[in-house]
XYZ file of C-alpha atoms in Angstrom:
576
model
C 54.150 -28.679 -25.889
C 57.631 -27.411 -26.547
C 58.615 -31.311 -27.415
C 55.401 -31.246 -29.410
C 56.831 -27.580 -31.912
C 60.556 -29.542 -32.352
C 59.530 -32.322 -33.594
C 57.077 -30.614 -35.905
C 60.077 -28.409 -36.859
C 62.216 -31.337 -37.502
C 60.155 -32.859 -39.813
C 59.826 -36.134 -38.248
C 55.988 -36.336 -38.287
C 54.114 -36.474 -41.217
C 51.235 -33.276 -40.857
C 48.848 -35.802 -40.138
C 51.069 -37.625 -36.788
C 51.859 -33.925 -36.099
C 47.841 -32.452 -36.143
C 47.331 -35.802 -34.679
C 49.597 -34.822 -31.056
C 48.590 -30.640 -31.662
C 44.724 -32.042 -31.195
C 45.478 -34.621 -28.042
C 47.929 -31.710 -26.603
C 44.550 -29.632 -26.681
C 42.453 -32.198 -25.327
C 45.117 -32.373 -22.320
C 44.805 -28.763 -21.501
C 41.103 -28.510 -21.592
C 41.394 -31.763 -19.232
C 43.584 -29.792 -16.997
C 41.079 -26.364 -16.661
C 38.059 -29.352 -16.683
C 39.470 -30.492 -13.033
C 41.259 -27.416 -12.270
C 39.421 -24.634 -13.494
C 41.060 -21.245 -14.460
C 41.884 -19.375 -11.813
C 39.316 -16.286 -10.664
C 39.017 -13.083 -8.623
C 37.182 -13.551 -5.733
C 37.596 -17.503 -5.493
C 39.181 -18.935 -2.299
C 42.582 -19.811 -2.189
C 43.536 -23.255 -3.760
C 41.830 -24.855 -6.280
C 38.154 -25.256 -6.731
C 36.818 -27.114 -8.731
C 33.981 -26.310 -11.494
C 31.093 -28.634 -12.970
C 29.217 -27.758 -15.840
C 25.555 -28.931 -15.348
C 23.246 -29.350 -18.776
C 21.704 -25.923 -18.178
C 25.280 -24.228 -18.900
C 25.418 -22.988 -16.031
C 29.327 -23.441 -12.804
C 28.142 -24.100 -10.223
C 30.937 -24.907 -7.244
C 30.052 -28.274 -4.863
C 32.801 -27.959 -3.140
C 33.051 -25.785 -0.132
C 34.894 -22.662 0.435
C 34.979 -21.451 4.296
C 32.467 -18.786 4.769
C 32.539 -15.990 7.543
C 30.425 -13.920 8.857
C 32.373 -12.431 11.349
C 31.610 -8.908 10.122
C 27.909 -10.485 10.785
C 28.470 -10.530 14.521
C 27.523 -7.933 16.682
C 27.025 -6.311 20.607
C 23.565 -5.624 20.171
C 23.347 -1.712 20.940
C 19.808 -1.496 21.850
C 17.554 -3.109 25.334
C 12.976 -2.959 25.460
C 14.574 -0.177 27.718
C 14.776 2.336 24.199
C 11.771 0.390 22.531
C 8.699 3.165 23.972
C 5.549 1.197 24.596
C 5.145 -2.096 22.163
C 4.676 -3.537 25.477
C 2.430 -7.109 24.729
C 5.008 -7.422 21.620
C 8.400 -7.017 23.403
C 6.504 -9.278 26.629
C 5.523 -12.534 24.533
C 9.610 -11.813 22.535
C 11.727 -11.985 25.707
C 9.541 -15.407 26.957
C 10.517 -17.014 24.005
C 13.875 -15.611 23.959
C 14.849 -16.269 27.901
C 12.964 -20.173 26.947
C 15.540 -21.178 24.242
C 18.508 -19.343 26.112
C 17.745 -21.546 28.937
C 18.493 -24.325 26.984
C 17.930 -28.565 26.774
C 14.157 -27.453 25.492
C 12.526 -28.686 21.994
C 11.000 -25.046 20.864
C 13.290 -22.894 18.669
C 11.982 -20.356 15.951
C 10.826 -16.912 15.939
C 8.709 -15.340 13.161
C 8.268 -11.674 13.972
C 6.064 -10.577 10.861
C 4.021 -7.646 10.179
C 4.000 -4.803 8.085
C 6.809 -3.105 6.720
C 8.279 -0.057 8.530
C 7.543 -1.161 12.466
C 10.556 -2.174 13.683
C 11.043 -5.821 13.454
C 14.946 -5.365 12.594
C 14.907 -3.580 15.916
C 13.043 -5.959 18.033
C 15.611 -8.415 16.976
C 18.264 -6.689 17.928
C 16.971 -5.070 20.886
C 15.878 -8.926 22.257
C 19.701 -9.655 22.181
C 20.493 -6.268 24.167
C 17.839 -7.844 27.140
C 19.266 -10.984 26.603
C 23.511 -9.725 26.745
C 24.325 -12.567 23.546
C 25.564 -11.264 20.684
C 23.313 -10.466 18.171
C 23.738 -12.016 14.616
C 22.522 -9.566 11.390
C 21.995 -11.846 7.855
C 19.923 -10.778 5.221
C 19.444 -12.139 1.920
C 21.754 -10.183 0.114
C 25.229 -12.106 2.753
C 23.252 -15.408 1.237
C 22.846 -14.412 -2.304
C 25.547 -15.787 -4.920
C 25.393 -16.235 -8.195
C 26.975 -19.455 -8.671
C 24.318 -22.748 -8.557
C 24.159 -24.013 -5.410
C 26.435 -21.420 -2.788
C 23.323 -20.146 -1.355
C 22.450 -23.493 -0.026
C 25.965 -23.517 1.389
C 26.165 -20.116 2.950
C 23.175 -20.364 4.365
C 24.815 -24.313 6.245
C 27.544 -22.237 7.287
C 25.017 -19.031 8.893
C 23.929 -21.797 11.136
C 27.314 -23.571 11.641
C 29.034 -19.945 12.696
C 25.966 -19.195 14.994
C 26.594 -22.652 16.516
C 30.541 -21.747 16.856
C 29.047 -18.688 18.516
C 27.318 -20.959 21.193
C 24.480 -18.360 22.464
C 23.358 -16.110 20.430
C 20.063 -14.272 18.967
C 20.529 -14.847 14.794
C 18.488 -13.113 12.394
C 17.555 -13.407 9.484
C 15.620 -10.879 7.149
C 13.831 -10.994 4.555
C 12.726 -14.318 5.104
C 10.179 -14.698 2.809
C 13.448 -14.706 -0.139
C 14.823 -18.286 1.313
C 11.565 -20.123 2.265
C 9.300 -19.871 -0.339
C 6.784 -22.378 -0.502
C 7.840 -25.664 -2.816
C 4.111 -27.153 -3.847
C 4.086 -23.940 -6.475
C 4.350 -25.451 -10.418
C 5.938 -22.234 -10.840
C 8.489 -22.395 -8.467
C 12.178 -22.733 -9.036
C 14.264 -25.788 -8.005
C 17.045 -23.496 -6.658
C 14.298 -22.293 -3.994
C 12.978 -25.352 -3.362
C 16.835 -26.552 -2.663
C 17.292 -23.538 -0.656
C 14.447 -24.215 1.633
C 15.030 -27.465 2.403
C 18.557 -27.278 3.805
C 16.631 -23.929 5.353
C 14.284 -26.573 6.965
C 17.017 -28.971 7.878
C 18.893 -26.610 10.497
C 16.265 -24.754 11.842
C 15.353 -28.365 13.198
C 19.035 -28.537 14.272
C 18.823 -26.097 16.389
C 16.817 -27.609 18.815
C 18.108 -28.505 22.184
C 21.075 -25.175 21.454
C 20.918 -21.813 22.624
C 20.789 -19.846 19.488
C 17.721 -18.248 19.482
C 16.847 -17.707 15.298
C 15.041 -15.177 14.731
C 13.095 -14.562 11.300
C 11.520 -10.943 9.372
C 8.807 -11.056 7.494
C 6.354 -8.278 5.875
C 4.120 -11.563 4.350
C 4.148 -14.832 6.393
C 1.558 -16.074 4.090
C 3.649 -16.222 1.427
C 6.768 -18.618 3.744
C 6.750 -22.384 2.389
C 4.011 -23.906 4.537
C 6.705 -26.595 6.188
C 8.387 -23.648 7.918
C 5.719 -21.758 9.436
C 3.983 -25.144 11.748
C 4.930 -25.623 14.968
C 8.417 -27.384 15.168
C 10.274 -25.877 13.243
C 9.313 -21.738 13.609
C 7.271 -21.903 17.448
C 7.092 -19.045 18.004
C 4.653 -16.167 15.533
C 4.860 -12.886 17.492
C 3.032 -10.019 14.746
C 4.512 -7.177 15.343
C 2.022 -4.559 14.458
C 2.444 -0.379 14.327
C 3.115 1.590 17.245
C 1.306 1.598 20.100
C 0.068 5.850 21.741
C 2.417 5.491 24.104
C 5.244 4.723 21.320
C 3.860 7.325 18.648
C 3.937 9.993 20.938
C 8.101 8.977 21.802
C 8.624 8.246 17.671
C 7.191 11.832 17.268
C 8.649 13.771 20.054
C 12.029 12.599 18.976
C 11.734 12.592 15.057
C 10.391 16.240 16.256
C 13.664 17.373 18.810
C 16.063 16.220 16.050
C 15.071 17.499 13.268
C 13.876 20.915 14.719
C 15.472 21.553 18.236
C 13.539 19.724 21.161
C 11.705 23.513 21.665
C 9.366 22.495 18.403
C 8.034 20.138 20.571
C 4.633 21.037 21.652
C 2.856 18.398 23.730
C -0.166 19.026 23.268
C -0.209 18.859 18.979
C 1.966 15.651 19.609
C -0.414 13.802 21.613
C -3.024 14.753 18.924
C -0.916 14.345 15.984
C -0.548 10.213 17.591
C -4.267 10.092 17.913
C -4.847 10.894 14.463
C -2.160 8.526 12.970
C -3.001 5.534 14.900
C -1.956 2.313 12.517
C 1.041 4.892 10.636
C 4.221 3.134 10.379
C 7.143 3.815 12.619
C 9.116 4.431 9.996
C 6.287 6.856 8.653
C 5.858 8.604 11.369
C 9.867 9.235 12.029
C 9.892 10.438 9.110
C 7.712 13.894 9.662
C 11.006 15.257 11.578
C 12.380 15.719 8.396
C 9.375 16.522 6.163
C 8.882 19.677 8.608
C 11.836 20.529 8.295
C 12.181 20.635 5.015
C 8.902 23.137 5.363
C 10.488 25.220 7.781
C 13.231 25.917 4.928
C 10.873 26.266 2.724
C 9.616 28.798 4.521
C 6.619 27.570 4.942
C 6.799 28.399 8.760
C 9.205 30.140 10.724
C 10.562 29.409 14.362
C 7.971 28.394 17.223
C 6.558 25.074 18.267
C 4.835 22.526 15.768
C 1.572 23.015 15.753
C -1.466 20.265 15.087
C -2.156 21.938 11.640
C 1.956 22.072 10.719
C 1.733 17.998 11.057
C -0.974 17.500 8.988
C 0.164 19.808 7.261
C 3.591 17.554 6.825
C 1.868 14.683 6.753
C 0.005 15.117 3.949
C 2.830 15.848 2.128
C 5.271 12.830 3.482
C 2.540 10.521 1.629
C 2.457 12.473 -1.970
C -1.009 11.173 -2.727
C -4.480 12.600 -2.230
C -6.742 9.814 -4.452
C -7.777 10.229 -8.079
C -10.145 12.901 -8.561
C -10.372 13.781 -11.668
C -10.288 17.185 -13.280
C -13.033 20.281 -14.012
C -14.933 19.112 -10.096
C -17.072 21.917 -9.220
C -16.742 23.384 -6.151
C -19.234 23.066 -3.375
C -20.940 26.230 -4.619
C -22.355 24.348 -7.802
C -23.855 21.774 -6.342
C -27.317 22.514 -7.013
C -28.724 22.045 -2.805
C -31.487 23.537 -1.178
C -29.680 22.983 1.912
C -26.590 24.325 3.254
C -26.013 20.087 4.146
C -22.905 19.982 1.779
C -21.298 22.731 2.960
C -21.926 22.086 7.168
C -20.315 18.461 6.496
C -17.356 19.981 4.541
C -16.924 22.539 7.008
C -17.152 19.594 9.903
C -14.586 17.494 7.843
C -11.627 20.751 7.559
C -12.477 21.101 11.653
C -12.822 17.642 12.457
C -9.787 17.634 15.127
C -11.561 20.853 16.871
C -14.614 19.626 16.457
C -13.518 16.479 18.165
C -12.406 18.352 21.204
C -15.872 19.414 21.672
C -16.788 15.989 21.996
C -18.931 16.089 18.299
C -17.499 13.607 15.954
C -17.973 12.750 11.996
C -20.600 9.829 10.844
C -18.950 6.863 9.571
C -20.659 6.663 7.091
C -22.790 8.636 4.431
C -25.366 7.412 1.895
C -26.449 10.042 -0.978
C -29.384 9.028 -2.103
C -32.038 9.874 -5.262
C -33.125 9.856 -8.714
C -29.997 9.339 -10.945
C -28.901 12.191 -12.547
C -29.158 14.376 -9.567
C -25.181 15.010 -8.934
C -24.681 12.490 -5.659
C -20.893 12.055 -7.560
C -20.626 15.250 -8.241
C -21.352 15.806 -4.502
C -18.849 13.617 -3.583
C -15.995 14.830 -5.126
C -16.910 18.604 -4.553
C -16.915 17.148 -0.652
C -13.138 16.145 -1.464
C -12.087 19.122 -3.704
C -13.331 21.551 -0.828
C -11.937 19.352 2.438
C -8.156 19.028 0.842
C -9.353 15.353 1.457
C -7.940 11.966 -0.826
C -10.789 10.796 -2.916
C -10.703 6.918 -3.556
C -13.841 5.186 -5.611
C -14.869 2.412 -6.324
C -18.519 1.202 -8.036
C -20.905 -1.814 -6.523
C -20.119 -4.011 -9.585
C -16.354 -3.495 -9.475
C -16.403 -4.972 -6.002
C -18.735 -7.731 -7.120
C -15.910 -8.686 -9.565
C -12.642 -8.916 -7.546
C -13.770 -10.320 -3.556
C -10.315 -8.778 -2.674
C -11.290 -4.745 -3.885
C -12.663 -3.349 -0.500
C -9.799 -4.893 1.778
C -7.752 -3.559 -1.156
C -9.479 0.624 -0.991
C -10.074 -0.130 3.342
C -6.173 -0.522 3.906
C -5.309 1.898 0.929
C -7.732 4.567 2.856
C -6.312 4.104 5.730
C -2.564 4.608 4.228
C -3.534 8.470 2.652
C -6.028 9.240 5.331
C -7.536 11.736 5.735
C -9.826 9.913 3.137
C -13.757 9.426 1.273
C -14.291 6.094 -0.119
C -17.026 6.806 -2.519
C -19.248 3.753 -3.732
C -20.840 4.485 -6.625
C -23.954 2.768 -7.908
C -24.594 0.668 -4.436
C -26.930 -1.158 -4.682
C -25.926 -4.252 -5.433
C -23.441 -4.854 -2.509
C -25.649 -2.838 0.057
C -28.748 -4.401 -0.968
C -30.589 -5.897 2.189
C -29.096 -9.795 2.772
C -31.966 -11.657 2.702
C -32.307 -11.323 -1.448
C -29.359 -10.346 -1.716
C -25.801 -13.113 -2.935
C -23.326 -11.012 -2.215
C -24.364 -11.151 1.631
C -20.276 -12.374 2.232
C -18.980 -8.639 0.797
C -21.982 -6.855 2.965
C -21.579 -7.953 5.537
C -17.352 -7.566 5.280
C -18.342 -3.732 4.706
C -19.772 -3.941 7.842
C -17.514 -4.401 9.504
C -15.481 -2.252 7.924
C -17.947 0.691 9.803
C -18.056 -1.214 12.864
C -14.440 -0.599 13.620
C -14.005 -4.440 15.368
C -10.873 -4.727 13.316
C -10.077 -1.210 14.359
C -10.945 2.509 13.991
C -9.686 4.532 12.135
C -9.726 8.604 12.259
C -10.403 11.158 9.478
C -11.901 7.772 6.907
C -15.488 8.490 5.690
C -17.646 5.767 3.481
C -19.958 7.546 1.240
C -22.176 4.977 -1.030
C -24.192 5.985 -3.625
C -27.945 4.816 -4.451
C -30.520 5.567 -6.866
C -33.278 2.592 -4.367
C -32.525 3.182 -0.849
C -35.738 1.787 0.059
C -34.153 -1.874 -0.911
C -30.535 -0.998 0.990
C -29.903 -3.967 4.392
C -31.291 -2.155 7.521
C -28.550 -2.970 9.122
C -25.721 -1.221 7.032
C -27.989 1.867 8.026
C -28.022 1.629 11.640
C -25.386 4.157 14.314
C -22.125 3.678 13.941
C -22.346 2.673 10.305
C -23.934 3.917 7.131
C -25.776 6.496 9.983
C -26.260 9.987 7.901
C -28.516 10.020 5.170
C -28.542 12.579 2.330
C -31.432 13.609 0.311
C -30.547 14.297 -3.513
C -33.352 15.499 -5.671
C -33.964 17.491 -9.028
C -34.062 20.479 -8.548
C -36.596 23.136 -7.879
C -37.306 25.768 -10.493
C -35.450 29.052 -9.058
C -32.195 26.376 -8.390
C -32.556 25.002 -11.412
C -32.390 28.726 -13.116
C -29.472 30.020 -10.493
C -27.181 26.830 -11.940
C -27.675 27.364 -15.779
C -27.420 30.658 -14.749
C -23.562 29.923 -13.882
C -23.744 27.359 -16.445
C -24.028 29.561 -19.293
C -22.016 32.218 -17.778
C -18.681 29.539 -17.660
C -18.810 28.132 -20.893
C -19.839 30.990 -23.518
C -19.038 34.259 -21.675
C -15.330 34.000 -23.527
C -16.636 32.720 -26.711
C -20.370 32.812 -27.341
C -23.049 36.267 -27.574
C -25.502 34.181 -25.490
C -29.156 35.265 -27.615
C -32.266 36.481 -25.257
C -34.269 33.816 -23.709
C -32.017 31.488 -24.139
C -32.427 31.017 -20.424
C -35.926 31.787 -19.757
C -36.113 28.629 -22.404
C -33.666 26.300 -20.704
C -36.235 26.338 -17.429
C -39.077 25.555 -19.460
C -37.583 22.294 -21.011
C -35.742 21.368 -17.670
C -38.597 21.983 -15.226
C -38.519 18.815 -13.234
C -34.672 16.946 -14.904
C -31.766 16.836 -13.066
C -28.556 18.353 -12.951
C -27.018 15.116 -15.427
C -29.689 16.015 -17.695
C -29.294 20.372 -17.729
C -25.967 19.822 -18.141
C -26.171 17.191 -21.231
C -28.706 20.137 -23.100
C -26.230 22.666 -22.475
C -22.570 20.978 -23.218
C -25.112 19.546 -26.395
C -27.007 23.082 -27.651
C -22.828 24.723 -27.542
C -21.838 22.136 -29.874
C -24.429 23.171 -31.944
C -23.356 26.339 -31.609
C -20.450 25.303 -32.664
C -20.960 24.029 -35.955
C -22.604 27.231 -36.225
C -19.945 29.454 -35.661
C -17.305 26.911 -37.895
C -19.695 27.167 -40.813
C -21.180 31.046 -40.358
C -18.594 32.474 -38.555
C -21.378 33.363 -35.793
C -20.145 33.205 -32.390
C -23.993 32.745 -30.563
C -26.067 30.889 -28.732
C -29.699 30.441 -30.037
C -33.063 29.194 -28.565
C -32.896 26.964 -31.177
C -29.948 25.027 -30.115
C -31.304 24.343 -26.694
C -34.234 23.449 -28.048
C -32.636 21.059 -30.929
C -30.326 19.911 -27.952
C -33.488 19.099 -25.470
C -34.775 17.272 -28.673
C -31.808 15.128 -29.103
C -31.276 14.734 -24.996
C -34.636 13.592 -24.179
C -35.581 11.853 -27.148
C -38.546 13.417 -27.657
C -40.410 16.129 -29.572
C -40.007 19.420 -27.487
C -43.146 21.828 -29.399
C -45.273 21.219 -26.664
C -42.879 23.599 -24.028
C -41.890 25.701 -26.745
C -45.682 26.859 -26.795
C -45.574 27.442 -23.088
C-alpha cells in the first residue's frame, strides 16, 4: 500500500490506473481477512479460519481446544446421603457397577421424572458410590452462538470423559440436545446435535465411562435416543417416598429454625399428607416457616402440623379460581346441615383421620337446575380455604388431556376441590355413552389406582342422577350423594329476606308487602330463580330512582320482574 501511494503521488499512473491499483489492494486485503479472520476476544490462540454460509451466519469449522476440567470434581455425596428411595438407588447402582466393570455392550442411563426430585443428586451420589470422578455438564456448557460449535463441544465432552478413563459423565437437560429429528419444524442445528450425541453414545459402549443424562420430558427425546443400544437403562426418579419426605422435612425445619423446633409427630403427619410433592418443595418449607416466624405469625417452640400446612399453602401461592362474591355456607339454602358438616370435616381432616374417619374421595350434588349446586361447591371452598378448580363435562370432552391436567394441578396445590359442573356427559352410563374412555379415566383416578392423594375432593354436579354410571357411584368413588331441591316456603322466606337486606339496606327503602309478594311468586321455584327476580326488581327500582329521585323497591317491581324472568303473566299469583 505504501508503494501504491508513492506511485499515485508521483503522477506516473493515470488516474484510471491508480483506481485499478487501489481496487486490487482492497481485494487483497479482503482476501487476507477471508482466509485468516479478524482477531477477536475469546478466540483460541493462533489463526482460526472463518467461513460464511449462505445464511450469513459465521461458522468455525476448524476445532479449537475445549477444556472441561472445571466440570470434573470429586463427588460430594454417596447413596448413604440420600435417605429412602431404596429401589431407585438399587437400580442406579446396578447399572453403574455393570458399566464400570467394562467389557459389556450396555451403557447409557436416562434419569427421568418431574423436576425438583433430585436427578442431579442421584447422579453425583452414584459417582460417590462408585468412587469415581463426577463430570457434570449442562446445556449451557455446550451452547454456542457459533454455528457447528455446539456439536464440536459435544465431541470434546465425550473425548474428555474417555481420557479420564472411568467416571460418571452427567448431562443435565438432555432434551435440549436430543430433540426429535423427525419433526418437520426442527432446525438443522438440532438435528446435527442429536446425530453427534447419538454417535458418541454408541461409541461409549465397551468403555468404563458411565453416561447419565437427566430430563423432565422423556417423551420429548429423539426416538432413536431412548431405544436399547443407545440408552440401555431408563430409571425414573419419582417424588420422595415416606422415609425421604420425613428426612427432608426434619432437615429443612432444623436448619431454618433450629432442631429444637422439630416435632417428630408433626413431621410424620406432614410427610404422610404430602406424598407426591417434590423434594425441592419439601425442602423449601423450612425457609417459609422462618419467614412466618419473622413476620410474627408464631413464636418460639415446636412447629405444629397446622403451622406446616399454613407454610405449604403460602409456599404454593395458589388457591385456584374462586370468583368474587361467593356465598357463604349460611347463605346456601338447604334444609339440613350437611354442607356445614362437610366443611367442618374438611377443616379437621387431619384430626378426623387420627380418629379413624375419612373424607369421601368423591361427592355428587344432584337435583333440578338452579338449586345451588355450583354455589354450594364454591361455598365449601370458601369456608375451608381449599383451592377450587372448576370444569364442565363439555370442556373435558372437547380436550382429551384436560382431565389429566386438572388432576395434576389439584395434586400440586392441594388441599383442593375439583368441581365438575354439568357432569352428565362424562359420567353417563357407559353402555350408552360415546366417551367411555374418559369415564374410565375418571373412574381410575377416584379409585386411586395411580396412588391416592390426601386432600383432593372431587365433586360432580348433575341434573340427571338416574342417568349416571352405577360403577362411578359405588363406595370409594363418588360415594356420597347430596340432594338439592327447590326450597320450602319458610326456607325461601329466610333466603329472600337476607337477599333483600344485603342489596337494598344502603340504597333503597323496601315498601310493605315486597317480601310477602316475593314468597308468593317464588313458591316452588329454585334459588337461581329467586336471585334473578330480586336482581331484576332492583333494576326496575334503579331506573325509577334515576328518573324520579325516589329510591324505593315496590311490589310492582317484584311483579314486573317475575313476569320478565318467568316469561309469563303473574296476575293469578297476584290475586292470591
